[in-house]
Coordinates of C-alpha atoms and ligand atoms in Angstrom, one line a residue:
X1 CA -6.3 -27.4 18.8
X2 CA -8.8 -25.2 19.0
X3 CA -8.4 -21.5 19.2
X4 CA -10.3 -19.3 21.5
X5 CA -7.6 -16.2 22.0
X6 CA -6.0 -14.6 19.2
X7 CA -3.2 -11.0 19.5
X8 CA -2.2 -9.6 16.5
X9 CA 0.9 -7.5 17.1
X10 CA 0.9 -4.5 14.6
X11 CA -2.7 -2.1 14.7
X12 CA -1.7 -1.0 11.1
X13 CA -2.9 -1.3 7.3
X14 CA -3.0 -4.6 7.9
X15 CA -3.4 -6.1 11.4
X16 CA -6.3 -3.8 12.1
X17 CA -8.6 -4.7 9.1
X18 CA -7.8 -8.5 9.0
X19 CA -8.6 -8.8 12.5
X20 CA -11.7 -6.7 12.5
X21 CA -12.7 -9.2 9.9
X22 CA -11.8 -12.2 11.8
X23 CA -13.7 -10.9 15.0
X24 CA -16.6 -10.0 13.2
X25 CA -16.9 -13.2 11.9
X26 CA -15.9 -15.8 14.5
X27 CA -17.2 -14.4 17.4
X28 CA -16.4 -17.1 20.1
X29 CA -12.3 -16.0 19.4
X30 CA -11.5 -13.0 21.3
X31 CA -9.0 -11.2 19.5
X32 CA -6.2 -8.5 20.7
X33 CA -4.4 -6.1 18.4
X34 CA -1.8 -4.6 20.0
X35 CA 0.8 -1.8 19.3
X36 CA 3.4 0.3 20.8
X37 CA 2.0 3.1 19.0
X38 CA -0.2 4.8 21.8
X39 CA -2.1 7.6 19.6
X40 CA -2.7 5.1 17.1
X41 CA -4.4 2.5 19.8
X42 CA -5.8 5.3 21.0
X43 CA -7.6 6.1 17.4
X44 CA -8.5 2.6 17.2
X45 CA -10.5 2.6 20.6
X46 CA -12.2 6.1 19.8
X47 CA -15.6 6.3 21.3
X48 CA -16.8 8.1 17.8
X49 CA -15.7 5.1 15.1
X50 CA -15.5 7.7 12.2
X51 CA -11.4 8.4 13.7
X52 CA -10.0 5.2 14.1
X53 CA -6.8 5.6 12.3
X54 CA -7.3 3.9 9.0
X55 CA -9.6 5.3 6.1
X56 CA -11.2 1.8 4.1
X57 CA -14.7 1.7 2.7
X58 CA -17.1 -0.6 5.2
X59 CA -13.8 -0.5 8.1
X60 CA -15.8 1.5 10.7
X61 CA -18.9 -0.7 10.4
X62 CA -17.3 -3.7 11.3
X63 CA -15.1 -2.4 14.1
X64 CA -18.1 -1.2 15.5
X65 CA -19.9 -4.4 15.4
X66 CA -16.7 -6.3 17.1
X67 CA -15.4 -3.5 19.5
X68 CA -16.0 -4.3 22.9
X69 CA -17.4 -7.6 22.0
X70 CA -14.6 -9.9 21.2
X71 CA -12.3 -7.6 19.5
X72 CA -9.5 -5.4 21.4
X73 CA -7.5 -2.8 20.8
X74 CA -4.6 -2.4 23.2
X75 CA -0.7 -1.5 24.0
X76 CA -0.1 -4.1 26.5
X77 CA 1.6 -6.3 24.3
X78 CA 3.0 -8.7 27.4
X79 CA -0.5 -9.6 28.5
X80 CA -2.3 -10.6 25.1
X81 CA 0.8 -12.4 24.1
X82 CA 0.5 -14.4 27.7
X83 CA -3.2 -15.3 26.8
X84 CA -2.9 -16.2 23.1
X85 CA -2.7 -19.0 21.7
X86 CA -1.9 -17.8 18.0
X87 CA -0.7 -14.6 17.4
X88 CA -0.3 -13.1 14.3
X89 CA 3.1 -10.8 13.8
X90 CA 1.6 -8.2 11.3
X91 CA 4.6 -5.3 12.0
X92 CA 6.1 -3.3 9.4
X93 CA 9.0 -4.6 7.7
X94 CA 9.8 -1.5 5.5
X95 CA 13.1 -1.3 2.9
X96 CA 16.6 -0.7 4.9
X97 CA 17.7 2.7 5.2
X98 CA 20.9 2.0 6.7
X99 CA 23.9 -1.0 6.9
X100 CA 24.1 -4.0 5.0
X101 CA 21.4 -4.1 1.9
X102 CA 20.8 -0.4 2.7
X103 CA 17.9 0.8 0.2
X104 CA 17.1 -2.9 -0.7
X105 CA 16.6 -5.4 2.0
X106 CA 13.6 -5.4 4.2
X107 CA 14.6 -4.5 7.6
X108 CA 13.7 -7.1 10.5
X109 CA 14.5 -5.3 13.4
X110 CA 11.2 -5.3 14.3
X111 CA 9.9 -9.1 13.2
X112 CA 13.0 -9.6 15.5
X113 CA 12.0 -7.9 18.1
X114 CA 8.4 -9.3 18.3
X115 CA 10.0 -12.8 18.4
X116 CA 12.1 -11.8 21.3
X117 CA 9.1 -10.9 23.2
X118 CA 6.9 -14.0 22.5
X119 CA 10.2 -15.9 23.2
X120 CA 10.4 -14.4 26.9
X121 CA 6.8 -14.0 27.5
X122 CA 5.6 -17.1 26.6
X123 CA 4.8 -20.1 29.5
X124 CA 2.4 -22.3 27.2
X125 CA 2.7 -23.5 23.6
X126 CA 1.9 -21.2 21.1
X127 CA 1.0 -20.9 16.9
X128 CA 3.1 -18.1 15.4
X129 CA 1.7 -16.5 12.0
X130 CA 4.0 -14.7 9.5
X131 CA 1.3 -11.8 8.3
X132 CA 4.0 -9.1 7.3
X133 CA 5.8 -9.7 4.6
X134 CA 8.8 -11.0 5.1
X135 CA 12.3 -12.9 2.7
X136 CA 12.0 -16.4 1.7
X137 CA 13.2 -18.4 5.2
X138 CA 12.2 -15.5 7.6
X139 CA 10.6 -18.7 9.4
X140 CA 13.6 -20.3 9.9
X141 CA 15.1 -17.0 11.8
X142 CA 12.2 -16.5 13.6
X143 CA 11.8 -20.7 14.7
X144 CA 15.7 -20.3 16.1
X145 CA 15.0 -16.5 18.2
X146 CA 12.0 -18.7 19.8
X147 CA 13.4 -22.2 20.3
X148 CA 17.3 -20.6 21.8
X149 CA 15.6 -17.9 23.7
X150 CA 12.2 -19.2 24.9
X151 CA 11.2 -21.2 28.1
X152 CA 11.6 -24.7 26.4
X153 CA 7.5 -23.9 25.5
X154 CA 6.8 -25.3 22.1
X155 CA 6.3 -23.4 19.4
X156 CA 5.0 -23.8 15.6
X157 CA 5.4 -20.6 12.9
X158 CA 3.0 -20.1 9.9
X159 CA 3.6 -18.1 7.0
X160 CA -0.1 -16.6 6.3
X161 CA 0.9 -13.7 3.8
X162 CA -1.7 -11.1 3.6
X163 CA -3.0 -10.2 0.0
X164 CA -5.7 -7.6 0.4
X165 CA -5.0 -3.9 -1.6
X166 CA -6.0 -0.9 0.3
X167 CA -9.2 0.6 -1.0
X168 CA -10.8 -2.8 -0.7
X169 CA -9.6 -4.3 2.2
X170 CA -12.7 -4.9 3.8
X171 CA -14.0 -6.5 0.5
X172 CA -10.7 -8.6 -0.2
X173 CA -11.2 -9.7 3.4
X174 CA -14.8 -11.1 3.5
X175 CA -14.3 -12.6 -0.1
X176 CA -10.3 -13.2 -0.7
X177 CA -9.1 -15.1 -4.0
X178 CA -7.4 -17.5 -1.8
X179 CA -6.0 -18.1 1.8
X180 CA -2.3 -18.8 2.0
X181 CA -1.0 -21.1 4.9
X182 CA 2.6 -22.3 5.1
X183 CA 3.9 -25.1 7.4
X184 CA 6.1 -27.4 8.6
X185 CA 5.3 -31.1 7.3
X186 CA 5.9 -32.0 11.1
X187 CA 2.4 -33.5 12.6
X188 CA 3.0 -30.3 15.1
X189 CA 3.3 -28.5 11.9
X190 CA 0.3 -29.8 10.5
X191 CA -1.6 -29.7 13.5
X192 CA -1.1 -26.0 13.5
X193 CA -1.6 -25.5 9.7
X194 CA -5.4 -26.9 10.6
X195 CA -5.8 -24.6 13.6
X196 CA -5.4 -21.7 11.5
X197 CA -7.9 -23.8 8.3
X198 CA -10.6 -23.6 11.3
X199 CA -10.5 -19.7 11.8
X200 CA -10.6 -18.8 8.1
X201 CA -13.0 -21.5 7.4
X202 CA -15.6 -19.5 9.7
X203 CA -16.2 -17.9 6.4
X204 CA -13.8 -19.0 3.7
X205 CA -15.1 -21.7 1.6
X206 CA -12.1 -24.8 1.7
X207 CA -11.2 -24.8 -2.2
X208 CA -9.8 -21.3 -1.6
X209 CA -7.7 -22.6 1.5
X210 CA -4.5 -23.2 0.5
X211 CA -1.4 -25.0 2.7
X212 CA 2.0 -25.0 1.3
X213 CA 5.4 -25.2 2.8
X214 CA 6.8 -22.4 4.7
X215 CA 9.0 -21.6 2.0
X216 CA 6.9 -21.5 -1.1
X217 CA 4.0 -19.6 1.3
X218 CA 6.9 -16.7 2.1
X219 CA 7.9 -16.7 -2.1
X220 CA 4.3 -16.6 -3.3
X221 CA 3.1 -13.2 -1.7
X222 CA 7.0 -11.9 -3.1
X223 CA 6.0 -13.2 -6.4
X224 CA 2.2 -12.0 -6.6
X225 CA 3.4 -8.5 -5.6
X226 CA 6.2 -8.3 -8.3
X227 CA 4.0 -9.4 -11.0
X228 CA 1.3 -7.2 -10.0
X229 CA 3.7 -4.5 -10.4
X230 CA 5.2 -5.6 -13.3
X231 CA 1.9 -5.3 -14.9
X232 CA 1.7 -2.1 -14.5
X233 CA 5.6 -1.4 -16.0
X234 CA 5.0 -3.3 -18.8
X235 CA 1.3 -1.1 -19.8
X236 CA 3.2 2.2 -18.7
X237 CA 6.2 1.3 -20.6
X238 CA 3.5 0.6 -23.8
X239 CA 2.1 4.3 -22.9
X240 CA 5.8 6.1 -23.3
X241 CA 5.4 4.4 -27.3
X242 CA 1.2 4.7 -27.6
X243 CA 2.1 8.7 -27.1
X244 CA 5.1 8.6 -30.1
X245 CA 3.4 6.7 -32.4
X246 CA -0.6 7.7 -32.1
X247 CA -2.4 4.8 -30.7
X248 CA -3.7 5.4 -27.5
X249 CA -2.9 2.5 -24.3
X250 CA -6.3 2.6 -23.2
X251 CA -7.2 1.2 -26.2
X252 CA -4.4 -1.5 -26.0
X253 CA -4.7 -2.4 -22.8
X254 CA -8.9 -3.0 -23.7
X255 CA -7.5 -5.5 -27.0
X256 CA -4.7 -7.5 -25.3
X257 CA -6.9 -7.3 -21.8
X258 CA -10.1 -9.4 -23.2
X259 CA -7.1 -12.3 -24.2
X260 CA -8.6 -14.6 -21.3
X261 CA -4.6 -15.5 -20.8
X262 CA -3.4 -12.0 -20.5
X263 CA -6.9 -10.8 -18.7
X264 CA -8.5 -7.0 -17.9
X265 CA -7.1 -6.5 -14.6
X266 CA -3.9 -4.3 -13.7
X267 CA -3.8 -3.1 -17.3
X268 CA -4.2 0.8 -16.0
X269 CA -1.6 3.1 -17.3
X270 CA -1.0 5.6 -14.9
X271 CA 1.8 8.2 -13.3
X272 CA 3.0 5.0 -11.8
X273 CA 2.3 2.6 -9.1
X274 CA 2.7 4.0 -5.3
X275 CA 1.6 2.5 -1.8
X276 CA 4.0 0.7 1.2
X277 CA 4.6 -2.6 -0.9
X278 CA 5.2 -3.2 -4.6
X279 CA 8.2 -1.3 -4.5
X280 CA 9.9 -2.8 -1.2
X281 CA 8.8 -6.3 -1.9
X282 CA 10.6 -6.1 -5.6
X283 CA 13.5 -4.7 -4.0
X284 CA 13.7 -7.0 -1.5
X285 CA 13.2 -9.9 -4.4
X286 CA 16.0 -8.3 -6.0
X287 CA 18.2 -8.4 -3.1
X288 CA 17.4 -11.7 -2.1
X289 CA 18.0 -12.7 -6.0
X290 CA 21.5 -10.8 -5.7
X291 CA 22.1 -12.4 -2.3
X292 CA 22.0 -16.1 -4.0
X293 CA 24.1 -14.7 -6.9
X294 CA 21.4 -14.9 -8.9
X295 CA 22.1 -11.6 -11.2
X296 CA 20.2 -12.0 -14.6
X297 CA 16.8 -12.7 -12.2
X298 CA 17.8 -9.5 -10.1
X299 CA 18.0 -7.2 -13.1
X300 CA 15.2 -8.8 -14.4
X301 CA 12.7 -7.4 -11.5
X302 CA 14.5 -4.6 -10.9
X303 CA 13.5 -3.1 -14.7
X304 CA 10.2 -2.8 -12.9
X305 CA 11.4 -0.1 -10.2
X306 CA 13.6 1.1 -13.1
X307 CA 10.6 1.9 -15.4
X308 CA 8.2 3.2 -12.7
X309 CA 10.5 6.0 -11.6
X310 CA 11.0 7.0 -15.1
X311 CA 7.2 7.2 -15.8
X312 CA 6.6 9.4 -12.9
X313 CA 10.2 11.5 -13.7
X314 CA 8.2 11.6 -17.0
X315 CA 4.9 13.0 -15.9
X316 CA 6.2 16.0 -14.5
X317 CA 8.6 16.8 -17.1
X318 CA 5.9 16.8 -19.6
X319 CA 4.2 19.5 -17.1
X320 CA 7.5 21.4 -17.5
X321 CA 7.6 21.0 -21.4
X322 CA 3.9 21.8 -22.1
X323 CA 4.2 24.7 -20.0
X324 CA 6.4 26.6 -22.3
X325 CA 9.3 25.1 -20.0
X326 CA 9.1 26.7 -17.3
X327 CA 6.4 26.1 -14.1
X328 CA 8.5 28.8 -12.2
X329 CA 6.1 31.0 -10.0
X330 CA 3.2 29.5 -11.6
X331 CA 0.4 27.7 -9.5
X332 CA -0.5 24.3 -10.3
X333 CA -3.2 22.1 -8.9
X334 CA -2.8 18.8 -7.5
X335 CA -5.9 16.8 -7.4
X336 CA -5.1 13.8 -5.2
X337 CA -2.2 12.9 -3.0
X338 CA -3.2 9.5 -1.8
X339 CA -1.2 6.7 -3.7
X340 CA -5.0 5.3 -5.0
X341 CA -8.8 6.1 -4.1
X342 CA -10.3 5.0 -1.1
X343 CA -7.2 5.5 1.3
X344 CA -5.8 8.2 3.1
X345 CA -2.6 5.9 2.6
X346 CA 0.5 7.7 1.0
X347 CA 3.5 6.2 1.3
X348 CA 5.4 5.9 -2.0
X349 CA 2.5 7.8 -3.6
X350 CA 3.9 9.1 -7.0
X351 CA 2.4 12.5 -6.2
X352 CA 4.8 13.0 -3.5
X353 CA 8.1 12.5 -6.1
X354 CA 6.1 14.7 -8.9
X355 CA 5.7 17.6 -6.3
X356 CA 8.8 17.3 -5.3
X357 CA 10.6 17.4 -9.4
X358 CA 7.7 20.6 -10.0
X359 CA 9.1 22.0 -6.3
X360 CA 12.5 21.9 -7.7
X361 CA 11.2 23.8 -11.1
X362 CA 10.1 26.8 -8.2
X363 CA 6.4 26.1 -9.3
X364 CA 3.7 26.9 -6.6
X365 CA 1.6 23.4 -5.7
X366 CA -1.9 23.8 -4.5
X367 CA -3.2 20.7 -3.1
X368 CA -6.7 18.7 -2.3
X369 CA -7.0 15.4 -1.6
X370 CA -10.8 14.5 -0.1
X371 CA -9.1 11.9 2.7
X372 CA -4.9 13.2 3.2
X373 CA -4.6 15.8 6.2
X374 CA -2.2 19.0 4.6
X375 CA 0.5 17.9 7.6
X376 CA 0.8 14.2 5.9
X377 CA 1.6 16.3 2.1
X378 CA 4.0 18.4 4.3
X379 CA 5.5 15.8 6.1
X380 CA 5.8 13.4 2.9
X381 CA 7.6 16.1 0.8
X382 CA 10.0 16.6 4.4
X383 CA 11.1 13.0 4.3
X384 CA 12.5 13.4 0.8
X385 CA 15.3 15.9 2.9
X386 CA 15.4 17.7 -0.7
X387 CA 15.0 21.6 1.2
X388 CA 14.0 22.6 4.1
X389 CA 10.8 22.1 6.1
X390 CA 10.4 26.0 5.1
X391 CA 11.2 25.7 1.2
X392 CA 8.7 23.4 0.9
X393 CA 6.4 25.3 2.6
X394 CA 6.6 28.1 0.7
X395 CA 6.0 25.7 -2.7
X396 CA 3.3 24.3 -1.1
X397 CA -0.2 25.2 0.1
X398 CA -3.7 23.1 1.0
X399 CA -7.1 23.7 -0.8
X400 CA -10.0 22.8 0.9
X401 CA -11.8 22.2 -2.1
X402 CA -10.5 21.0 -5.9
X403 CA -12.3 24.0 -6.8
X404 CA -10.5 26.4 -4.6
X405 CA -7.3 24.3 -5.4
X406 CA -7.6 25.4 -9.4
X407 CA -8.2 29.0 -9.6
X408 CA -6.0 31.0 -10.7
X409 CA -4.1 27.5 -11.8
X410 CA -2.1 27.6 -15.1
X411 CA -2.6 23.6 -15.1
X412 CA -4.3 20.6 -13.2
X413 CA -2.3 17.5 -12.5
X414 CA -4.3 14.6 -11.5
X415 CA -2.7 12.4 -9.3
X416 CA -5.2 10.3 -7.7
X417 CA -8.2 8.6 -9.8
X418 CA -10.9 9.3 -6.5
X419 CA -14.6 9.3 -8.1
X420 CA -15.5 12.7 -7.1
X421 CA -12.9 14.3 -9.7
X422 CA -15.0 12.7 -12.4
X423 CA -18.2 14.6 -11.2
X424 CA -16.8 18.3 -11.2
X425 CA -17.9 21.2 -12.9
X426 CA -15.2 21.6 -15.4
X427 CA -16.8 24.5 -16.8
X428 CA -16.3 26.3 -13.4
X429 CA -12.7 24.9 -12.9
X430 CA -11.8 26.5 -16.6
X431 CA -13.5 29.5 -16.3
X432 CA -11.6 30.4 -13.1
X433 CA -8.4 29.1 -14.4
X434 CA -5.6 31.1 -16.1
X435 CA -5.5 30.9 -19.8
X436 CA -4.3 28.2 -22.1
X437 CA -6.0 26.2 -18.9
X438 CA -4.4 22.7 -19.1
X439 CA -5.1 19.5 -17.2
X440 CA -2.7 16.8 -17.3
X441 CA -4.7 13.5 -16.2
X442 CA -2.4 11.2 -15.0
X443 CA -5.1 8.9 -14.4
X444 CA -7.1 8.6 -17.5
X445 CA -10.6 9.6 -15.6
X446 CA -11.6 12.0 -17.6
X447 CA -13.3 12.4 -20.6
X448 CA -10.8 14.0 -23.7
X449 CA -13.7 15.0 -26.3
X450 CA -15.8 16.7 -23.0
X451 CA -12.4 18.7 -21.6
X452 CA -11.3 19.8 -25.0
X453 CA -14.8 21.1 -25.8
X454 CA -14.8 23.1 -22.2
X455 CA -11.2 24.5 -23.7
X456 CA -8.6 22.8 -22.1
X457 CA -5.6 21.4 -23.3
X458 CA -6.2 17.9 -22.1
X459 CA -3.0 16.0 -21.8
X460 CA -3.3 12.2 -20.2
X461 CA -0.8 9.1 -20.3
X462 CA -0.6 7.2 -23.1
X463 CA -2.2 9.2 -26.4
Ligands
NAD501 P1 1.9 -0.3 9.3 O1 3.1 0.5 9.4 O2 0.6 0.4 8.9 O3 1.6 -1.0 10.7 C1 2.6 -1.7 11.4 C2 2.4 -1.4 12.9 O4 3.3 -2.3 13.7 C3 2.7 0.0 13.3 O5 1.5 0.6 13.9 C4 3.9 -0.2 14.4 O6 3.8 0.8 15.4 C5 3.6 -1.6 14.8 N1 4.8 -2.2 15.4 C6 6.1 -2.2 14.9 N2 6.9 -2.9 15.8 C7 6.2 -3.3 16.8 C8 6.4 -4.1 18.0 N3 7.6 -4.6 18.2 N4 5.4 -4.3 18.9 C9 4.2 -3.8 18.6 N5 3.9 -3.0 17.5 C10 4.8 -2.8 16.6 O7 2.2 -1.5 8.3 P2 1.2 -2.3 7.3 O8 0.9 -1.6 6.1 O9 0.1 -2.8 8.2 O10 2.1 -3.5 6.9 C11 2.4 -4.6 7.8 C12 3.0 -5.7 7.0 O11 2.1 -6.2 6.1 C13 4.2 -5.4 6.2 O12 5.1 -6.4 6.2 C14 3.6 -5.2 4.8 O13 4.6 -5.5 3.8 C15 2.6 -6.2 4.8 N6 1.4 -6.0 3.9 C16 0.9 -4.7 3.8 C17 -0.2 -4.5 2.9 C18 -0.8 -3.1 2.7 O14 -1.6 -3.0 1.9 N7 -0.4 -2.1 3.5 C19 -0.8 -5.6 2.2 C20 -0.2 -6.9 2.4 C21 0.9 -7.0 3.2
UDX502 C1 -0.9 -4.3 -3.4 C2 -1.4 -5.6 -3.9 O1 -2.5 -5.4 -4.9 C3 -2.0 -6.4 -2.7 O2 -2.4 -7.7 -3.2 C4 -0.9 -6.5 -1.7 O3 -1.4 -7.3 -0.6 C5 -0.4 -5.2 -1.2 O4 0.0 -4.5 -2.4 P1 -2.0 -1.9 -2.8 O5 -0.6 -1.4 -2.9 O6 -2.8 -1.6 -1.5 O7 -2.0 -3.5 -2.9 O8 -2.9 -1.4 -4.0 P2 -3.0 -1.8 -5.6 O9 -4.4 -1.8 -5.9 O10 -2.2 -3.0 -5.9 O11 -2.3 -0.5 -6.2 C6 -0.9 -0.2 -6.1 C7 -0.5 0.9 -7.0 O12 -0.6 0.6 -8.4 C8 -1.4 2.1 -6.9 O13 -0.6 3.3 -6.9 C9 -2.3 2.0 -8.0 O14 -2.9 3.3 -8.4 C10 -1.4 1.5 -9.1 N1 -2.1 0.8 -10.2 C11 -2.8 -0.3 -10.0 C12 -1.9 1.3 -11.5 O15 -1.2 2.3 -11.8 N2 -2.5 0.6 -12.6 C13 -3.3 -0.5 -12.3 O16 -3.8 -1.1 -13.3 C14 -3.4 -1.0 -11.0

């Protein structure tokens, strides 16, 4: 089969960049994104391409090249599921916050939901595509909503997990490591498995085009997030003893990094890892190890979680401590708020949980992040429901420059490792700074000998 109509239901992180990418480059598909979300269709459509809702490097370029053309941005859900062939489910599927698996499972509700509405919708056969990320057997849930509830139409589900990082999604599109496709070893199953092959192979090469079983598709992306992530514990846990014992973890991390089997990459010590996934998909691991009584593998993963919230509990303490012990009334300066450069993404971002531990310590936050909007810092701290909406803003205030953000600070905390805090004038930033001026770089982007020569008491993770 060959597709020619493609809707993508979700216009977030993911659906919008991976289907940009596909429209741009297979231009005889037309492809529909939909949402329910008006403002943020609305973004997407914006006549200026600068606001559509998403910050990536290269995003607007190729929206604008596809926009209009054969790529569509819509909230009529019902019509571009009518007139799609394949259609990509690419919804949010966030950690439970209520019921059964509360603060572990992924909630479905709204996979669920999108199943429904193919399943009444639907009068011709259609290719369904896992692209959220969902438990091991989702499939099978989603193949029983469709066959009990459709119109006896036909229909074949994919599990195509999506493995781009924010910052580079553009990048990680045009050029990924490897496709995943999952199937059923039906010949309808195949047959579908190869409809999908032909769309990515518009630009994919086919040694990085891999089919698998639904089951082991669903696992994989599980698996590649929680050993991502568990990268990252193990070099942060290595930091806690580099800064007892006087090595120094970027130094480690460079001599067990050029071991070709433990390679360079995800070696970064930092505050700890933020952003929508690592954390919900190792919970979710965890609960569906727990779910198969399978404990030893469940405590296993969950050390990850366990360590991450204990490096960023540890970040801020060490603000407190170095501060003489007490941050009360004093201003501090948060340089980023975004969980990682190059997004204006913050959920999970560890600046949110230090704020709130330095909040709690009645210190005064001043904070600039080049791409986060002051009413997402407010809002992010609100959902915590640790004080009120006018606690926090009293704690809390926006900079509109780093530089404005510092003066009068008794310490910098670096939170975000965006390029431009490399290229400041320190100088300036001490000078206007209360004395001992201290930085705490929980980033490791900034040069020790250079800030300790300005004056500062440089502190970073790790040494
Ligand atoms: P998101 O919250 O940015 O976007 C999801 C969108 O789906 C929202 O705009 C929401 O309004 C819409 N939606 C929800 N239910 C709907 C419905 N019934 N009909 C129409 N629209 C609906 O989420 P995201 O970051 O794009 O993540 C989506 C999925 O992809 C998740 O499963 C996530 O785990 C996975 N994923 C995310 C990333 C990432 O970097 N963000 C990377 C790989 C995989
Ligand atoms: C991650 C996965 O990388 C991606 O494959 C998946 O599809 C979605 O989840 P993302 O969360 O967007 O992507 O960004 P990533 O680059 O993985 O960073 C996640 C967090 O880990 C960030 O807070 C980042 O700062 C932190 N990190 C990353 C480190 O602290 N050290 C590192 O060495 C790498």
């Amino acid at each position: 089969m060959s597709i020619t109509k493609i809707c993508c239901i979700g216009a977030g992180y993911v659906g919008g960049p991976t289907m940009a990418v596909i429209a741009q480059k297979c231009p005889h598909i037309q492809v529909t994104v939909v949402d329910l979300n008006q403002e943020r269709i609305a973004a997407w459509n914006d006549a200026d391409v600068n606001n559509i809702p998403i910050y990536e490097p290269g995003l607007s370029e190729v929206v604008e090249e596809a926009r209009g053309r054969n790529l569509f941005f819509s909230t009529d859900v019902e019509k571009a599921i009518d007139e799609a062939q394949l259609i990509f489910i690419s919804v949010n599927t966030p950690t439970k916050t209520y019921g059964k698996g509360k603060g572990m499972a992924a909630d479905l509700k709204y996979i669920e939901l999108c199943a429904r509405q193919i399943a009444k919708i639907a009068k011709d056969n259609k290719i369904v595509v896992e692209k959220s990320t969902l438990p091991v057997r989702t499939a099978e849930a989603i193949k029983s909503i469709l066959d009990y509830t459709g119109n006896g139409v036909q229909f074949q589900i994919l599990s195509n997990p999506e493995f781009l990082a924010e910052g580079t999604a553009v990048n990680d599109l045009l050029f990924p490591d490897r496709i995943l496709i999952g199937g059923d070893a039906s010949i309808e199953g195949q047959k579908a498995i190869q409809a999908l092959v032909d769309v990515y192979s518009n630009w994919v090469s086919p040694e990085k085009i891999l089919t698998t079983n639904l089951w082991s598709s669903e696992l994989s992306k599980l698996t590649a997030n929680a050993f991502l992530a568990q990268r990252i514990s193990s070099i942060n846990a290595m930091s806690e003893l580099c800064e007892q014992t006087g090595a120094d973890v970027n130094e480690v991390a460079k001599a067990i990094g050029m071991d070709s089997r433990i390679g360079p990459k995800f070696l970064k010590a930092s505050v700890g890892f933020g952003g929508s996934c690592f954390q919900k998909d190792i919970l979710n691991l965890v609960y569906i190890a727990k779910s198969y009584g399978l404990y030893e593998v469940a405590d296993y993963w969950e050390q990850v979680i366990i360590m991450n919230d204990h490096q960023k509990r540890r970040f801020s303490n060490k603000i407190v401590q170095t501060l003489y012990n007490t941050v009360a009334d004093k201003k501090i300066a948060f340089l980023g708020w975004a969980f990682k450069k190059d997004t204006n993404d913050t959920r999970e971002s560890a600046a949110i949980y230090v704020a709130d531990d330095l909040i709690n310590e009645e210190a005064r936050l001043s904070v600039y992040d080049p791409k986060v909007p002051f009413k997402k810092v407010l809002a992010d701290l609100d959902y915590l429901e640790s004080r009120s909406t006018t606690q926090n803003q009293k704690h809390i205030a926006p900079a509109t420059s780093a530089y404005e953000a510092c003066e009068n600070a008794h310490a910098v905390a670096i939170l975000t490792e965006w390029d431009e805090f490399r290229t400041y004038d320190w100088q300036r930033i001490y000078d206007s700074m209360q004395k001992p001026a201290f930085v705490f770089d929980g980033r490791n982007i900034l040069d020790a000998d250079q800030m300790k020569a300005i004056g500062f008491v440089y502190n970073r993770i790790g040494a």
